[in-house]
Coordinates of N, CA and C in Angstrom, one line a residue:
A1 N 92.4 20.3 -31.9 CA 91.1 19.7 -31.3 C 91.2 19.6 -29.8
A2 N 92.4 19.3 -29.3 CA 92.5 19.2 -27.8 C 92.4 20.6 -27.2
A3 N 93.0 21.6 -27.9 CA 92.9 22.9 -27.4 C 91.5 23.4 -27.4
K4 N 90.8 23.0 -28.4 CA 89.3 23.4 -28.5 C 88.5 22.7 -27.4
E5 N 88.9 21.5 -27.2 CA 88.2 20.7 -26.1 C 88.5 21.3 -24.7
I6 N 89.7 21.7 -24.5 CA 90.1 22.3 -23.3 C 89.4 23.7 -23.1
K7 N 89.3 24.4 -24.2 CA 88.7 25.7 -24.2 C 87.2 25.5 -23.8
E8 N 86.5 24.5 -24.3 CA 85.1 24.2 -24.0 C 85.0 23.8 -22.5
L9 N 86.0 23.0 -22.1 CA 85.9 22.6 -20.7 C 86.1 23.8 -19.7
I10 N 87.0 24.7 -20.1 CA 87.3 25.9 -19.3 C 86.0 26.7 -19.3
G11 N 85.4 26.9 -20.5 CA 84.2 27.7 -20.6 C 83.1 27.1 -19.8
N12 N 82.9 25.8 -19.8 CA 81.9 25.1 -19.0 C 82.2 25.3 -17.5
S13 N 83.5 25.2 -17.1 CA 83.9 25.4 -15.7 C 83.6 26.8 -15.3
V14 N 83.9 27.8 -16.1 CA 83.6 29.2 -15.8 C 82.1 29.4 -15.6
Q15 N 81.4 28.8 -16.5 CA 79.9 28.9 -16.4 C 79.4 28.2 -15.1
E16 N 79.9 27.0 -14.8 CA 79.5 26.3 -13.6 C 79.9 27.1 -12.3
V17 N 81.1 27.7 -12.4 CA 81.6 28.5 -11.2 C 80.6 29.7 -11.0
A18 N 80.2 30.3 -12.1 CA 79.4 31.5 -12.1 C 78.0 31.1 -11.5
E19 N 77.5 29.9 -11.9 CA 76.2 29.4 -11.4 C 76.4 29.1 -9.9
G20 N 77.5 28.5 -9.5 CA 77.8 28.2 -8.1 C 77.9 29.4 -7.3
A21 N 78.5 30.5 -7.9 CA 78.5 31.8 -7.2 C 77.1 32.3 -6.9
K22 N 76.3 32.2 -7.9 CA 74.9 32.6 -7.8 C 74.2 31.9 -6.7
L23 N 74.4 30.5 -6.7 CA 73.8 29.7 -5.6 C 74.3 30.1 -4.2
V24 N 75.6 30.4 -4.1 CA 76.2 30.8 -2.9 C 75.6 32.1 -2.4
A25 N 75.4 33.0 -3.4 CA 74.8 34.3 -3.0 C 73.3 34.1 -2.6
Q26 N 72.6 33.2 -3.3 CA 71.2 33.0 -2.8 C 71.2 32.3 -1.5
A27 N 72.2 31.4 -1.2 CA 72.2 30.7 0.1 C 72.5 31.8 1.2
G28 N 73.5 32.7 0.9 CA 73.8 33.8 1.8 C 72.6 34.6 2.1
Q29 N 71.8 35.0 1.1 CA 70.6 35.8 1.3 C 69.6 35.0 2.1
T30 N 69.4 33.7 1.8 CA 68.5 32.9 2.6 C 68.9 32.8 4.1
I31 N 70.2 32.6 4.3 CA 70.7 32.6 5.7 C 70.5 33.9 6.4
G32 N 70.7 35.0 5.6 CA 70.4 36.3 6.2 C 68.9 36.5 6.6
D33 N 68.0 36.0 5.7 CA 66.6 36.0 6.0 C 66.3 35.2 7.3
V34 N 66.9 34.0 7.4 CA 66.7 33.1 8.5 C 67.2 33.8 9.8
V35 N 68.4 34.5 9.7 CA 68.9 35.2 10.9 C 67.9 36.3 11.3
A36 N 67.4 37.0 10.3 CA 66.5 38.1 10.7 C 65.2 37.5 11.3
S37 N 64.7 36.4 10.8 CA 63.5 35.8 11.4 C 63.8 35.3 12.8
V38 N 65.0 34.7 13.0 CA 65.3 34.3 14.4 C 65.4 35.5 15.3
Q39 N 65.9 36.6 14.9 CA 66.0 37.8 15.7 C 64.6 38.3 16.0
K40 N 63.7 38.2 15.1 CA 62.3 38.6 15.3 C 61.6 37.7 16.3
V41 N 61.8 36.4 16.2 CA 61.3 35.4 17.1 C 61.9 35.7 18.5
T42 N 63.2 35.9 18.6 CA 63.8 36.2 19.9 C 63.2 37.4 20.5
A43 N 62.9 38.5 19.8 CA 62.3 39.7 20.3 C 60.9 39.4 20.8
I44 N 60.1 38.6 20.0 CA 58.8 38.2 20.4 C 58.8 37.4 21.7
V45 N 59.7 36.5 21.8 CA 59.8 35.6 23.0 C 60.2 36.5 24.2
G46 N 61.1 37.5 24.0 CA 61.4 38.4 25.1 C 60.2 39.2 25.6
E47 N 59.4 39.7 24.6 CA 58.1 40.4 25.0 C 57.2 39.5 25.7
I48 N 57.1 38.2 25.3 CA 56.2 37.3 25.9 C 56.7 37.0 27.4
A49 N 58.0 36.9 27.5 CA 58.5 36.7 28.9 C 58.2 37.9 29.8
T50 N 58.4 39.1 29.2 CA 58.1 40.3 30.0 C 56.6 40.4 30.4
A51 N 55.7 40.1 29.4 CA 54.3 40.1 29.7 C 54.0 39.0 30.7
N52 N 54.6 37.9 30.6 CA 54.4 36.8 31.6 C 54.7 37.2 33.0
A53 N 55.9 37.9 33.1 CA 56.3 38.4 34.4 C 55.3 39.4 35.0
E54 N 54.8 40.3 34.1 CA 53.9 41.3 34.6 C 52.6 40.6 35.0
Q55 N 52.1 39.6 34.3 CA 50.9 38.9 34.6 C 51.1 38.2 35.9
S56 N 52.2 37.6 36.1 CA 52.5 36.9 37.4 C 52.5 37.8 38.5
S57 N 53.1 39.0 38.4 CA 53.0 40.0 39.4 C 51.6 40.4 39.7
G58 N 50.8 40.6 38.7 CA 49.4 41.0 38.8 C 48.6 40.0 39.6
I59 N 48.9 38.7 39.2 CA 48.2 37.6 39.9 C 48.6 37.5 41.3
D60 N 49.8 37.8 41.6 CA 50.3 37.8 43.0 C 49.6 38.9 43.8
Q61 N 49.4 40.1 43.2 CA 48.7 41.2 43.9 C 47.3 40.8 44.1
I62 N 46.6 40.2 43.1 CA 45.2 39.8 43.2 C 45.1 38.8 44.4
N63 N 46.0 37.8 44.4 CA 46.0 36.8 45.5 C 46.1 37.5 46.9
I64 N 47.0 38.5 47.0 CA 47.2 39.1 48.3 C 45.9 39.9 48.6
A65 N 45.3 40.5 47.6 CA 44.0 41.3 47.9 C 42.9 40.3 48.3
I66 N 42.8 39.2 47.7 CA 41.8 38.2 48.0 C 42.0 37.6 49.4
T67 N 43.2 37.4 49.7 CA 43.6 36.9 51.1 C 43.2 37.9 52.1
S68 N 43.5 39.2 51.8 CA 43.1 40.3 52.8 C 41.6 40.4 52.9
M69 N 40.9 40.3 51.8 CA 39.4 40.3 51.8 C 38.9 39.2 52.6
D70 N 39.5 38.0 52.5 CA 39.0 36.8 53.2 C 39.2 37.0 54.7
D71 N 40.4 37.5 55.1 CA 40.6 37.8 56.5 C 39.6 38.8 57.1
T72 N 39.4 39.9 56.3 CA 38.4 40.9 56.7 C 37.1 40.3 56.9
T73 N 36.7 39.5 55.9 CA 35.3 38.8 56.0 C 35.2 37.9 57.2
Q74 N 36.3 37.2 57.5 CA 36.2 36.3 58.7 C 36.2 37.1 60.0
R75 N 36.9 38.3 60.0 CA 36.8 39.1 61.2 C 35.5 39.7 61.3
N76 N 34.9 40.2 60.2 CA 33.5 40.7 60.2 C 32.5 39.7 60.7
A77 N 32.7 38.5 60.3 CA 31.7 37.4 60.7 C 31.8 37.2 62.2
A78 N 33.1 37.2 62.7 CA 33.3 37.0 64.2 C 32.6 38.2 64.9
L79 N 32.8 39.4 64.4 CA 32.2 40.6 65.0 C 30.6 40.5 65.0
V80 N 30.1 40.0 63.9 CA 28.6 39.8 63.8 C 28.2 38.8 64.9
E81 N 28.9 37.7 65.0 CA 28.5 36.7 66.0 C 28.6 37.3 67.4
Q82 N 29.7 38.1 67.7 CA 29.8 38.7 69.0 C 28.7 39.7 69.2
S83 N 28.3 40.5 68.2 CA 27.2 41.5 68.3 C 25.9 40.8 68.6
A84 N 25.7 39.7 67.9 CA 24.4 38.9 68.1 C 24.4 38.3 69.5
A85 N 25.5 37.8 70.0 CA 25.6 37.3 71.4 C 25.3 38.5 72.4
A86 N 25.9 39.6 72.2 CA 25.7 40.8 73.0 C 24.3 41.2 73.0
A87 N 23.7 41.2 71.8 CA 22.3 41.6 71.7 C 21.4 40.6 72.5
A88 N 21.7 39.3 72.4 CA 20.9 38.3 73.1 C 21.1 38.5 74.6
S89 N 22.3 38.8 75.0 CA 22.5 39.0 76.4 C 21.8 40.2 76.9
L90 N 21.8 41.3 76.2 CA 21.1 42.5 76.5 C 19.6 42.3 76.6
H91 N 19.1 41.5 75.7 CA 17.7 41.1 75.6 C 17.3 40.4 76.9
E92 N 18.2 39.4 77.3 CA 17.9 38.7 78.5 C 17.9 39.6 79.7
Q93 N 18.9 40.5 79.8 CA 19.0 41.4 80.9 C 17.8 42.3 81.0
A94 N 17.4 42.8 79.8 CA 16.2 43.7 79.8 C 15.0 42.9 80.3
E95 N 14.8 41.6 79.9 CA 13.7 40.9 80.4 C 13.7 40.7 81.9
R96 N 14.9 40.4 82.4 CA 15.1 40.2 83.8 C 14.8 41.6 84.6
L97 N 15.3 42.7 84.0 CA 15.0 44.0 84.6 C 13.5 44.3 84.6
I98 N 12.8 44.0 83.5 CA 11.4 44.2 83.4 C 10.7 43.3 84.5
A99 N 11.1 42.1 84.6 CA 10.5 41.2 85.6 C 10.7 41.7 87.0
L100 N 11.9 42.2 87.3 CA 12.2 42.8 88.6 C 11.4 44.1 88.8
V101 N 11.3 44.9 87.9 CA 10.6 46.2 88.0 C 9.1 46.0 88.1
S102 N 8.7 44.9 87.4 CA 7.2 44.7 87.4 C 6.7 44.3 88.7
Q103 N 7.5 43.9 89.7 CA 7.1 43.6 91.0 C 6.6 44.8 91.7
F104 N 7.0 46.0 91.3 CA 6.6 47.2 91.9 C 5.3 47.7 91.2
Q105 N 4.3 48.0 92.0 CA 3.0 48.4 91.4 C 2.8 49.9 91.5
L106 N 3.7 50.6 91.0 CA 3.6 52.1 91.0 C 3.0 52.5 89.7
D107 N 2.2 53.5 89.7 CA 1.6 54.0 88.5 C 2.7 54.6 87.5
A108 N 3.7 55.2 88.1 CA 4.8 55.8 87.2 C 5.5 54.7 86.5
V109 N 5.8 53.6 87.2 CA 6.5 52.5 86.6 C 5.7 51.8 85.5
A110 N 4.4 51.7 85.7 CA 3.5 51.1 84.7 C 3.5 52.0 83.5
A111 N 3.5 53.3 83.7 CA 3.5 54.3 82.6 C 4.8 54.1 81.8
V112 N 5.9 54.1 82.5 CA 7.3 53.9 81.8 C 7.3 52.6 81.1
R113 N 6.8 51.6 81.7 CA 6.8 50.2 81.1 C 6.0 50.2 79.9
A114 N 4.8 50.9 79.9 CA 4.0 50.9 78.7 C 4.6 51.7 77.6
R115 N 5.5 52.6 77.9 CA 6.2 53.3 76.8 C 7.4 52.6 76.3
T116 N 8.2 52.0 77.3 CA 9.5 51.5 77.0 C 9.4 50.1 76.3
V117 N 8.6 49.2 76.9 CA 8.6 47.8 76.4 C 8.3 47.7 74.9
P118 N 7.2 48.4 74.4 CA 6.9 48.3 73.0 C 8.0 48.9 72.1
A119 N 8.6 50.0 72.6 CA 9.7 50.7 71.9 C 10.9 49.8 71.8
L120 N 11.2 49.0 72.8 CA 12.4 48.1 72.7 C 12.1 46.8 72.0
G121 N 10.9 46.6 71.7 CA 10.5 45.3 71.0 C 10.6 44.1 71.9
L122 N 10.4 44.3 73.2 CA 10.5 43.3 74.1 C 9.2 42.7 74.6
D123 N 8.2 42.9 73.8 CA 6.8 42.4 74.3 C 6.8 41.0 74.7

């Protein structure tokens, strides 16, 4: 009876060891799946980091271009102001010249004035 009982205990132990081996194999497979998933996530994170660096570089280039455009716009605005001031000065000088020339009562001067003043828009 004792031998029979020992035989049953050994049989049960062998069966439990076999089930434990199955569980260990399943755990190994699960760990392998987890490792593969971690590797995929690592690759994705690497791609995201690369894309982030490229976007950062692109944003830096856009910032440089916008700064350059701003500088150019400011220089153009200053040139427009200078051109307007020069035009106003020329207008004043033309008016003074017309006033000085109008003192002469020559027919030729009157004819030139009649043609020049309307053409210059200095009426």
